[in-house]
Coordinates of C-alpha atoms (C1' of nucleotides) in Angstrom, one line a residue:
Chain A
M1 CA 0.0 0.0 0.0
E2 CA 1.3 3.4 -1.0
S3 CA -0.8 5.3 1.5
G4 CA 0.4 5.4 5.1
A5 CA -1.1 3.1 7.6
V6 CA -3.8 4.7 9.7
T7 CA -2.3 4.6 13.1
A8 CA -4.0 3.4 16.3
R9 CA -6.4 5.9 17.7
T10 CA -8.9 6.1 20.5
S11 CA -12.2 4.9 19.1
T12 CA -14.8 7.6 18.5
E13 CA -18.1 7.2 16.8
S14 CA -16.9 8.5 13.4
A15 CA -13.5 6.7 13.5
R16 CA -14.4 3.1 12.7
D17 CA -11.6 1.1 11.2
I18 CA -12.4 0.6 7.5
P19 CA -10.0 -1.7 5.6
E20 CA -7.9 -0.1 2.9
A21 CA -9.5 -2.3 0.2
T22 CA -12.9 -1.0 1.2
V23 CA -11.8 2.6 1.3
A24 CA -10.5 2.2 -2.3
R25 CA -14.0 1.0 -3.4
L26 CA -16.1 3.6 -1.7
P27 CA -15.6 6.2 -4.4
V28 CA -16.6 3.5 -7.0
Y29 CA -19.9 3.0 -5.2
L30 CA -20.4 6.7 -4.9
R31 CA -20.0 7.1 -8.6
A32 CA -22.4 4.3 -9.3
L33 CA -25.0 5.8 -6.9
I34 CA -24.7 9.2 -8.6
T35 CA -25.3 7.5 -12.0
L36 CA -28.3 5.7 -10.6
A37 CA -29.7 8.9 -9.1
E38 CA -29.3 10.8 -12.4
A39 CA -31.2 8.0 -14.1
G40 CA -34.1 8.6 -11.7
T41 CA -33.6 5.4 -9.6
T42 CA -34.6 6.0 -6.0
T43 CA -34.0 2.5 -4.5
C44 CA -31.6 -0.3 -5.4
S45 CA -30.7 -3.7 -4.1
S46 CA -27.1 -4.7 -3.3
E47 CA -27.3 -6.8 -6.4
E48 CA -28.1 -3.8 -8.7
L49 CA -25.6 -1.5 -7.1
A50 CA -22.9 -4.2 -7.2
R51 CA -23.5 -4.7 -10.9
A52 CA -23.3 -0.9 -11.6
A53 CA -20.0 -0.8 -9.6
G54 CA -18.5 -3.9 -11.2
V55 CA -18.1 -6.0 -8.0
N56 CA -20.0 -8.9 -6.5
S57 CA -22.9 -8.2 -4.1
A58 CA -21.4 -10.0 -1.1
K59 CA -18.4 -7.8 -1.3
L60 CA -20.5 -4.7 -1.6
R61 CA -22.6 -5.6 1.4
K62 CA -19.6 -6.4 3.5
D63 CA -18.0 -3.1 2.5
L64 CA -21.1 -1.1 3.4
S65 CA -21.4 -2.9 6.7
Y66 CA -18.2 -1.1 7.8
L67 CA -20.1 2.2 7.5
G68 CA -23.2 1.2 9.4
S69 CA -26.6 -0.2 8.6
Y70 CA -27.9 2.0 5.8
G71 CA -30.1 -0.5 4.0
T72 CA -33.5 -2.0 4.7
R73 CA -33.9 -5.8 4.7
G74 CA -36.3 -7.0 2.1
V75 CA -36.2 -3.6 0.3
G76 CA -32.6 -2.4 -0.5
Y77 CA -30.9 0.9 -0.2
D78 CA -32.3 4.4 -0.7
V79 CA -30.0 5.8 -3.4
N80 CA -29.7 9.3 -2.2
Y81 CA -29.4 8.4 1.4
L82 CA -26.6 5.9 0.8
R83 CA -25.0 8.4 -1.6
Y84 CA -24.9 11.0 1.2
Q85 CA -23.6 8.5 3.8
I86 CA -20.7 7.3 1.6
A87 CA -19.8 10.9 0.6
R88 CA -19.7 11.9 4.2
E89 CA -17.6 8.9 5.1
I90 CA -15.1 9.6 2.4
G91 CA -15.1 13.3 3.3
V92 CA -16.3 14.7 0.0
T93 CA -19.2 16.6 1.5
Q94 CA -16.7 19.2 2.4
D95 CA -14.6 21.2 -0.1
W96 CA -11.0 20.3 -0.6
P97 CA -8.7 23.0 -2.0
V98 CA -6.0 21.4 -4.2
V99 CA -2.9 22.7 -5.9
I100 CA -1.5 21.2 -9.1
V101 CA 2.2 21.6 -9.9
G102 CA 3.5 21.1 -13.4
I103 CA 1.4 22.5 -16.2
G104 CA 2.4 20.3 -19.1
N105 CA 0.0 18.2 -21.1
L106 CA -1.0 16.2 -18.1
G107 CA -1.3 19.2 -15.9
H108 CA -3.7 20.8 -18.4
A109 CA -5.7 17.6 -18.5
L110 CA -6.0 17.5 -14.8
A111 CA -6.9 21.2 -14.5
N112 CA -9.7 20.7 -17.0
Y113 CA -10.9 17.5 -15.5
S114 CA -14.5 18.2 -14.4
G115 CA -14.6 15.1 -12.2
F116 CA -12.6 17.0 -9.6
R117 CA -14.8 20.0 -9.0
S118 CA -18.0 17.9 -9.1
R119 CA -16.6 15.7 -6.3
G120 CA -15.6 18.1 -3.7
F121 CA -12.2 19.2 -5.0
R122 CA -11.4 22.7 -6.0
V123 CA -8.2 23.6 -7.9
V124 CA -7.1 26.8 -6.2
A125 CA -3.8 27.1 -8.0
L126 CA -1.7 25.9 -10.9
L127 CA 2.0 26.3 -10.4
D128 CA 4.9 26.0 -12.8
A129 CA 8.6 26.8 -12.5
D130 CA 8.8 27.9 -16.1
P131 CA 8.2 31.7 -16.4
E132 CA 6.9 31.2 -20.0
R133 CA 3.9 29.3 -18.7
Q134 CA 3.1 31.8 -16.0
D135 CA 1.1 34.0 -18.4
E136 CA -1.4 31.3 -19.2
V137 CA -4.8 30.8 -17.8
V138 CA -5.9 27.2 -17.7
A139 CA -9.5 26.2 -16.9
G140 CA -10.1 29.7 -15.6
V141 CA -7.2 29.6 -13.1
D142 CA -4.0 31.6 -13.5
V143 CA -0.8 29.8 -13.7
R144 CA 1.5 31.1 -11.0
P145 CA 5.2 30.8 -10.1
F146 CA 6.1 27.7 -8.2
D147 CA 7.6 29.9 -5.5
D148 CA 4.1 31.1 -4.6
L149 CA 3.5 27.6 -3.2
E150 CA 3.9 28.4 0.5
A151 CA 1.8 31.5 0.4
I152 CA -1.1 29.8 -1.4
V153 CA -1.0 26.7 0.8
G154 CA -1.0 28.9 3.9
E155 CA -3.7 31.3 2.7
Q156 CA -6.1 28.7 1.4
G157 CA -5.4 25.8 3.8
V158 CA -4.4 23.4 1.1
A159 CA -3.9 19.8 2.4
I160 CA -3.7 18.0 -1.0
G161 CA -1.2 18.5 -3.7
V162 CA -0.9 17.0 -7.2
I163 CA 2.5 16.5 -8.9
A164 CA 2.4 16.5 -12.7
T165 CA 6.0 17.5 -13.3
P166 CA 8.8 15.5 -15.0
A167 CA 10.3 12.7 -12.8
A168 CA 13.5 14.7 -12.2
A169 CA 11.6 17.6 -10.5
A170 CA 9.1 15.5 -8.5
Q171 CA 11.1 14.9 -5.3
A172 CA 12.0 18.6 -4.9
V173 CA 8.4 19.6 -5.4
A174 CA 7.2 17.0 -2.9
D175 CA 9.7 18.3 -0.3
R176 CA 8.5 21.9 -0.8
M177 CA 4.9 20.7 -0.6
V178 CA 5.5 18.9 2.7
A179 CA 7.4 21.9 4.1
A180 CA 4.5 24.1 3.2
G181 CA 2.1 22.0 5.1
I182 CA 0.6 19.6 2.5
T183 CA 0.0 16.2 3.9
S184 CA -1.4 14.3 1.0
I185 CA 0.2 14.0 -2.5
L186 CA -1.1 12.5 -5.7
N187 CA 2.0 11.8 -7.8
F188 CA 1.8 11.4 -11.6
A189 CA 5.6 11.6 -12.0
P190 CA 7.2 8.2 -12.7
T191 CA 9.3 8.2 -9.6
V192 CA 9.2 6.9 -6.1
L193 CA 8.8 9.8 -3.6
A194 CA 10.5 9.7 -0.2
V195 CA 8.3 11.5 2.3
G196 CA 8.2 11.5 6.1
E197 CA 5.8 9.9 8.6
G198 CA 2.2 11.0 8.3
I199 CA 2.3 12.1 4.7
D200 CA 0.1 10.0 2.3
V201 CA 1.3 9.5 -1.2
R202 CA -0.6 7.9 -4.0
K203 CA 0.9 7.2 -7.3
V204 CA -0.6 7.0 -10.7
D205 CA 1.7 5.6 -13.4
L206 CA 0.3 5.4 -16.9
S207 CA 3.1 3.2 -18.3
I208 CA 2.8 0.7 -15.4
E209 CA -0.8 0.1 -16.1
L210 CA 0.0 -0.6 -19.7
Q211 CA 2.8 -3.0 -18.7
I212 CA 0.4 -5.0 -16.5
L213 CA -1.9 -5.4 -19.5
A214 CA 1.1 -6.4 -21.7
Y215 CA 2.0 -9.1 -19.2
H216 CA -1.5 -10.7 -19.5
E217 CA -1.6 -10.1 -23.2
Q218 CA 1.7 -12.0 -23.6
R219 CA 0.3 -14.9 -21.7
K220 CA -2.9 -15.0 -23.8
A221 CA -0.7 -15.2 -26.9
A222 CA 1.4 -18.0 -25.3
H223 CA -1.8 -19.8 -24.4
D224 CA -3.3 -19.5 -27.9
E225 CA -0.1 -21.0 -29.4
E226 CA -0.3 -23.9 -27.0
A227 CA -3.9 -24.6 -28.0
S228 CA -3.2 -24.6 -31.7
Chain B
M1 CA -9.1 -7.2 -9.3
E2 CA -10.1 -5.5 -12.5
S3 CA -8.0 -7.7 -14.8
G4 CA -9.5 -11.0 -15.7
A5 CA -8.2 -14.0 -13.8
V6 CA -5.6 -16.0 -15.6
T7 CA -7.3 -19.2 -16.4
A8 CA -5.8 -22.6 -15.7
R9 CA -3.4 -23.8 -18.3
T10 CA -1.0 -26.7 -18.8
S11 CA 2.3 -25.8 -17.2
T12 CA 5.1 -24.9 -19.6
E13 CA 8.4 -23.4 -18.7
S14 CA 7.5 -19.8 -19.4
A15 CA 4.0 -20.0 -17.9
R16 CA 4.7 -20.0 -14.2
D17 CA 1.9 -18.7 -12.0
I18 CA 2.8 -15.2 -10.8
P19 CA 0.5 -13.6 -8.3
E20 CA -1.4 -10.5 -9.4
A21 CA 0.2 -8.4 -6.6
T22 CA 3.6 -9.4 -7.9
V23 CA 2.8 -8.7 -11.5
A24 CA 1.7 -5.2 -10.5
R25 CA 5.1 -4.6 -8.9
L26 CA 7.3 -5.9 -11.6
P27 CA 7.1 -2.7 -13.7
V28 CA 8.1 -0.7 -10.5
Y29 CA 11.2 -2.9 -10.1
L30 CA 11.9 -2.5 -13.8
R31 CA 11.8 1.3 -13.5
A32 CA 14.0 1.2 -10.5
L33 CA 16.6 -0.9 -12.3
I34 CA 16.6 1.4 -15.3
T35 CA 17.2 4.3 -12.9
L36 CA 20.1 2.4 -11.2
A37 CA 21.6 1.5 -14.6
E38 CA 21.5 5.1 -15.8
A39 CA 23.3 6.1 -12.6
G40 CA 26.0 3.6 -13.5
T41 CA 25.2 1.0 -10.9
T42 CA 26.1 -2.5 -12.2
T43 CA 25.2 -4.6 -9.1
C44 CA 22.7 -4.1 -6.3
S45 CA 21.4 -5.9 -3.3
S46 CA 17.8 -6.7 -2.6
E47 CA 18.0 -4.1 0.1
E48 CA 19.1 -1.3 -2.3
L49 CA 16.7 -2.2 -5.1
A50 CA 13.8 -2.4 -2.6
R51 CA 14.6 1.0 -1.3
A52 CA 14.7 2.4 -4.9
A53 CA 11.3 0.7 -5.6
G54 CA 9.7 1.8 -2.3
V55 CA 9.0 -1.8 -0.9
N56 CA 10.6 -3.9 1.7
S57 CA 13.3 -6.3 0.8
A58 CA 11.6 -9.5 1.9
K59 CA 8.7 -8.7 -0.5
L60 CA 11.1 -7.9 -3.3
R61 CA 13.0 -11.2 -2.9
K62 CA 9.8 -13.1 -2.7
D63 CA 8.5 -11.4 -5.9
L64 CA 11.7 -12.1 -7.8
S65 CA 11.7 -15.7 -6.7
Y66 CA 8.6 -16.3 -8.9
L67 CA 10.6 -15.4 -12.0
G68 CA 13.6 -17.7 -11.1
S69 CA 16.9 -17.4 -9.4
Y70 CA 18.6 -14.4 -11.0
G71 CA 20.7 -13.2 -8.0
T72 CA 23.9 -14.4 -6.5
R73 CA 24.0 -15.1 -2.8
G74 CA 26.5 -13.0 -0.9
V75 CA 26.7 -10.6 -3.9
G76 CA 23.3 -9.4 -5.1
Y77 CA 21.8 -8.8 -8.5
D78 CA 23.4 -7.8 -11.8
V79 CA 21.4 -4.7 -12.7
N80 CA 21.3 -5.2 -16.4
Y81 CA 20.7 -8.9 -16.3
L82 CA 17.8 -8.6 -13.9
R83 CA 16.4 -5.7 -15.9
Y84 CA 16.3 -7.8 -19.0
Q85 CA 14.8 -10.8 -17.2
I86 CA 12.0 -8.7 -15.7
A87 CA 11.4 -6.9 -19.1
R88 CA 11.1 -10.3 -20.8
E89 CA 8.8 -11.7 -18.1
I90 CA 6.4 -8.6 -18.4
G91 CA 6.6 -8.8 -22.2
V92 CA 8.1 -5.4 -22.9
T93 CA 11.1 -6.7 -24.8
Q94 CA 8.7 -6.9 -27.7
D95 CA 6.9 -4.0 -29.3
W96 CA 3.2 -3.4 -28.5
P97 CA 1.2 -1.3 -31.0
V98 CA -1.4 0.7 -29.1
V99 CA -4.4 2.9 -30.3
I100 CA -5.7 5.8 -28.3
V101 CA -9.3 6.8 -28.7
G102 CA -10.4 10.3 -27.6
I103 CA -8.0 13.2 -28.2
G104 CA -9.1 15.7 -25.6
N105 CA -6.7 17.0 -23.0
L106 CA -6.0 13.6 -21.6
G107 CA -5.6 12.0 -25.0
H108 CA -3.1 14.7 -25.9
A109 CA -1.2 14.0 -22.6
L110 CA -1.2 10.3 -23.3
A111 CA -0.1 10.6 -26.9
N112 CA 2.8 12.8 -25.8
Y113 CA 3.8 10.7 -22.8
S114 CA 7.4 9.5 -23.5
G115 CA 7.1 6.7 -21.0
F116 CA 5.1 4.6 -23.4
R117 CA 7.5 4.5 -26.3
S118 CA 10.5 4.0 -24.1
R119 CA 8.9 1.0 -22.5
G120 CA 7.9 -1.1 -25.5
F121 CA 4.6 0.7 -26.5
R122 CA 4.1 2.3 -29.8
V123 CA 1.1 4.6 -30.4
V124 CA 0.1 3.6 -34.0
A125 CA -3.1 5.6 -34.1
L126 CA -5.0 8.4 -32.5
L127 CA -8.8 8.2 -33.1
D128 CA -11.5 10.7 -32.5
A129 CA -15.1 10.8 -33.6
D130 CA -15.1 14.6 -33.9
P131 CA -14.2 15.6 -37.6
E132 CA -12.8 18.9 -36.4
R133 CA -10.0 17.1 -34.5
Q134 CA -9.1 14.9 -37.5
D135 CA -6.9 17.5 -39.0
E136 CA -4.6 17.6 -36.1
V137 CA -1.2 15.9 -35.8
V138 CA -0.4 15.0 -32.2
A139 CA 3.0 13.8 -31.2
G140 CA 3.8 13.1 -34.8
V141 CA 0.8 10.9 -35.3
D142 CA -2.2 11.9 -37.5
V143 CA -5.6 12.0 -35.7
R144 CA -7.9 9.7 -37.8
P145 CA -11.7 9.0 -37.8
F146 CA -12.9 6.6 -35.2
D147 CA -14.4 4.5 -38.0
D148 CA -10.9 3.6 -39.1
L149 CA -10.5 1.5 -35.9
E150 CA -11.1 -1.9 -37.4
A151 CA -8.8 -1.3 -40.4
I152 CA -6.0 -0.1 -38.2
V153 CA -6.3 -2.9 -35.6
G154 CA -6.4 -5.4 -38.4
E155 CA -3.4 -4.0 -40.3
Q156 CA -1.2 -3.4 -37.3
G157 CA -2.2 -6.3 -35.1
V158 CA -3.2 -4.0 -32.2
A159 CA -4.0 -5.9 -29.0
I160 CA -4.1 -3.0 -26.6
G161 CA -6.5 0.0 -26.7
V162 CA -6.6 3.1 -24.5
I163 CA -10.0 4.9 -23.9
A164 CA -9.7 8.6 -23.1
T165 CA -13.2 9.6 -24.2
P166 CA -16.0 11.1 -22.0
A167 CA -17.8 8.5 -19.9
A168 CA -20.9 8.5 -22.1
A169 CA -18.9 7.2 -25.1
A170 CA -16.7 4.7 -23.4
Q171 CA -18.9 1.6 -23.5
A172 CA -19.6 2.0 -27.3
V173 CA -15.8 2.5 -27.9
A174 CA -15.0 -0.6 -25.8
D175 CA -17.5 -2.7 -27.8
R176 CA -16.1 -1.6 -31.1
M177 CA -12.5 -2.3 -29.8
V178 CA -13.4 -5.8 -28.7
A179 CA -15.3 -6.5 -32.0
A180 CA -12.2 -5.3 -33.9
G181 CA -10.0 -7.8 -32.0
I182 CA -8.5 -5.8 -29.1
T183 CA -8.2 -7.9 -26.0
S184 CA -6.7 -5.5 -23.4
I185 CA -8.2 -2.1 -22.6
L186 CA -6.8 0.7 -20.4
N187 CA -9.8 2.9 -19.5
F188 CA -9.5 6.5 -18.3
A189 CA -13.2 7.2 -18.7
P190 CA -15.0 7.3 -15.3
T191 CA -17.3 4.5 -16.0
V192 CA -17.4 0.7 -15.4
L193 CA -17.1 -1.2 -18.7
A194 CA -18.9 -4.4 -19.4
V195 CA -16.7 -6.7 -21.5
G196 CA -16.8 -10.4 -22.3
E197 CA -14.6 -13.3 -21.1
G198 CA -11.0 -13.1 -21.9
I199 CA -10.9 -9.3 -22.2
D200 CA -8.7 -7.5 -19.7
V201 CA -9.7 -4.1 -18.5
R202 CA -7.7 -1.8 -16.2
K203 CA -9.1 1.5 -15.0
V204 CA -7.4 4.6 -14.1
D205 CA -9.6 7.1 -12.3
L206 CA -8.1 10.4 -11.3
S207 CA -10.9 11.5 -9.0
I208 CA -11.0 8.2 -7.2
E209 CA -7.4 8.6 -6.3
L210 CA -8.1 12.0 -4.9
Q211 CA -11.0 10.7 -2.9
I212 CA -8.9 8.0 -1.3
L213 CA -6.5 10.8 -0.2
A214 CA -9.4 12.9 1.1
Y215 CA -10.6 10.0 3.3
H216 CA -7.2 9.7 5.0
E217 CA -6.9 13.5 5.2
Q218 CA -10.3 13.7 7.0
R219 CA -9.1 11.2 9.5
K220 CA -5.9 13.0 10.1
A221 CA -7.9 16.1 10.9
A222 CA -10.3 14.2 13.2
H223 CA -7.3 12.8 15.0
D224 CA -5.6 16.2 15.4
E225 CA -8.8 17.5 17.0
E226 CA -8.9 14.7 19.4
A227 CA -5.3 15.2 20.4
S228 CA -5.8 18.9 21.2
Chain C
dT1 C1' 37.2 -19.7 6.3
dA2 C1' 34.2 -15.5 7.5
dG3 C1' 31.0 -12.3 5.9
dA4 C1' 27.3 -11.2 3.1
dT5 C1' 23.1 -11.8 0.8
dT6 C1' 19.9 -14.7 -1.7
dG7 C1' 15.9 -17.8 -2.0
dT8 C1' 12.5 -20.2 0.8
dT9 C1' 9.8 -21.5 4.7
dA10 C1' 6.2 -20.8 7.7
dA11 C1' 3.6 -17.8 10.4
dT12 C1' 0.6 -14.0 10.3
dC13 C1' -2.4 -10.9 8.4
dG14 C1' -6.0 -9.0 5.5
dA15 C1' -9.4 -9.7 1.7
dT16 C1' -12.9 -12.3 -0.6
dT17 C1' -16.8 -15.2 -0.8
dA18 C1' -20.8 -18.2 0.0
dA19 C1' -24.2 -19.1 2.9
dC20 C1' -27.9 -17.9 5.9
dA21 C1' -30.1 -16.0 10.1
dA22 C1' -32.3 -11.7 10.9
dT23 C1' -35.8 -8.8 9.7
dC24 C1' -38.3 -5.6 6.7
Chain D
dT1 C1' -47.8 -14.5 6.6
dA2 C1' -44.7 -15.1 2.4
dG3 C1' -41.2 -13.2 -0.2
dA4 C1' -37.2 -10.5 -0.5
dT5 C1' -33.0 -8.7 0.8
dT6 C1' -29.8 -7.1 4.2
dG7 C1' -26.0 -7.6 7.6
dT8 C1' -23.0 -11.0 9.5
dT9 C1' -20.6 -15.3 10.1
dA10 C1' -17.1 -18.4 9.1
dA11 C1' -14.4 -20.6 5.7
dT12 C1' -11.2 -19.9 2.2
dC13 C1' -8.0 -17.7 -0.3
dG14 C1' -4.1 -14.7 -1.3
dA15 C1' -0.5 -11.4 0.3
dT16 C1' 2.9 -9.9 3.5
dT17 C1' 6.7 -10.5 6.5
dA18 C1' 10.4 -12.2 9.6
dA19 C1' 13.6 -15.4 10.1
dC20 C1' 17.1 -18.3 8.5
dA21 C1' 19.2 -22.2 5.9
dA22 C1' 21.7 -22.3 1.7
dT23 C1' 25.5 -20.7 -0.7
dC24 C1' 28.3 -17.4 -3.1

DNA sequence: TAGATTGTTAATCGATTAACAATC
DNA sequence: TAGATTGTTAATCGATTAACAATC
């Protein structure tokens, strides 16, 4: 797991211990519920929701059981109620200010990605070290010098940073982010970041995903040859 | 797991059964080895490689043991030899032609991503349904009409497709891809794809990654309050 | 031979799944 | 009450990790 372990804490009502695998699926369920709600569905069974989310229904029910008892036996789940409960549990009923560093192709794509704003994330700043890029306006947000990082993080209370720089720059950017007070980093640069205790890092690596597909593809080909 | 289960097969020398969790880490090790090689390192211990890859050394050795015995006790691993063995196992010593469908911001970023070409993937076509986009040349590749899909897949023997369209179009694109002969799909559209047996789908969802960070961030905040 | 480090074992931990009692 | 579906149990499966024998 890339994300730091949740350390032991005194139990309070809202601090149940939800397994990492479940946490990673909650956003998938949330998206499925939003789709159902938009289609006018008001109630759904675990079977229906599981199908929409691409998991089996036993896993879905087990996952939801960590949040509480939000369904009705014999009936199913109220789509909007469950949607709210999951959103609250994830923390996306509140607004999360986010900074993106590195405004290349990927940074542009991220800045323009509508899925962020619609899900509780607000891009408050786009930062780039290149002065040439600092005249641009992307997705309605000014590109600003990377050196403004500390000021912006302090003023806006930014906890989450996105790194979309080349690999060579990523560690230095992460260090500055952490020093400025950011405690969660989403890293698109193809490099392993070293960060201190209590800092969560998640990594998205486009070429790694393709390589995993290639591995299975290669085995399919080997299998086909055997069969013929 | 998103990717389809590897089905039972008669055992041949090259068809060892490698756990999914290990398969997902092999590209990380490969990247770390490339970085070490570029820095001039010729030999490394499991401890060093593990540090570079961001895992612990017991896990690394266990993972490598599924591939064979490529290290030397008391010495460590030859960087270039291990690099080749992992690349061969993943299947990236060969060239994989890839098509990308949907040339918006994300499609542009993907087409320009150098990490593909350097790791055995060759973007042979960029496809978009919008005739306005079909005049563009992105990263040296012409954007072509989506309807050319079948011809291109057939001519070039494309097995892997990348979907970077809006969510609403993704399922139709996936259906056409599968009908054309593609058997592995990397999906960036925020929707669950329904595909038949034997088709591997991996999904990258930018907003889901941020939501997982938000969950942990929320808990950190709750924890801090308790402590004060 | 002595020191170092791999490859493997076995214990532990966490995730998945089927089955079904509880209950609407 | 009868039918439906949740929430939970318990079994199984897969992944992680520490420890160490094998061996360079």
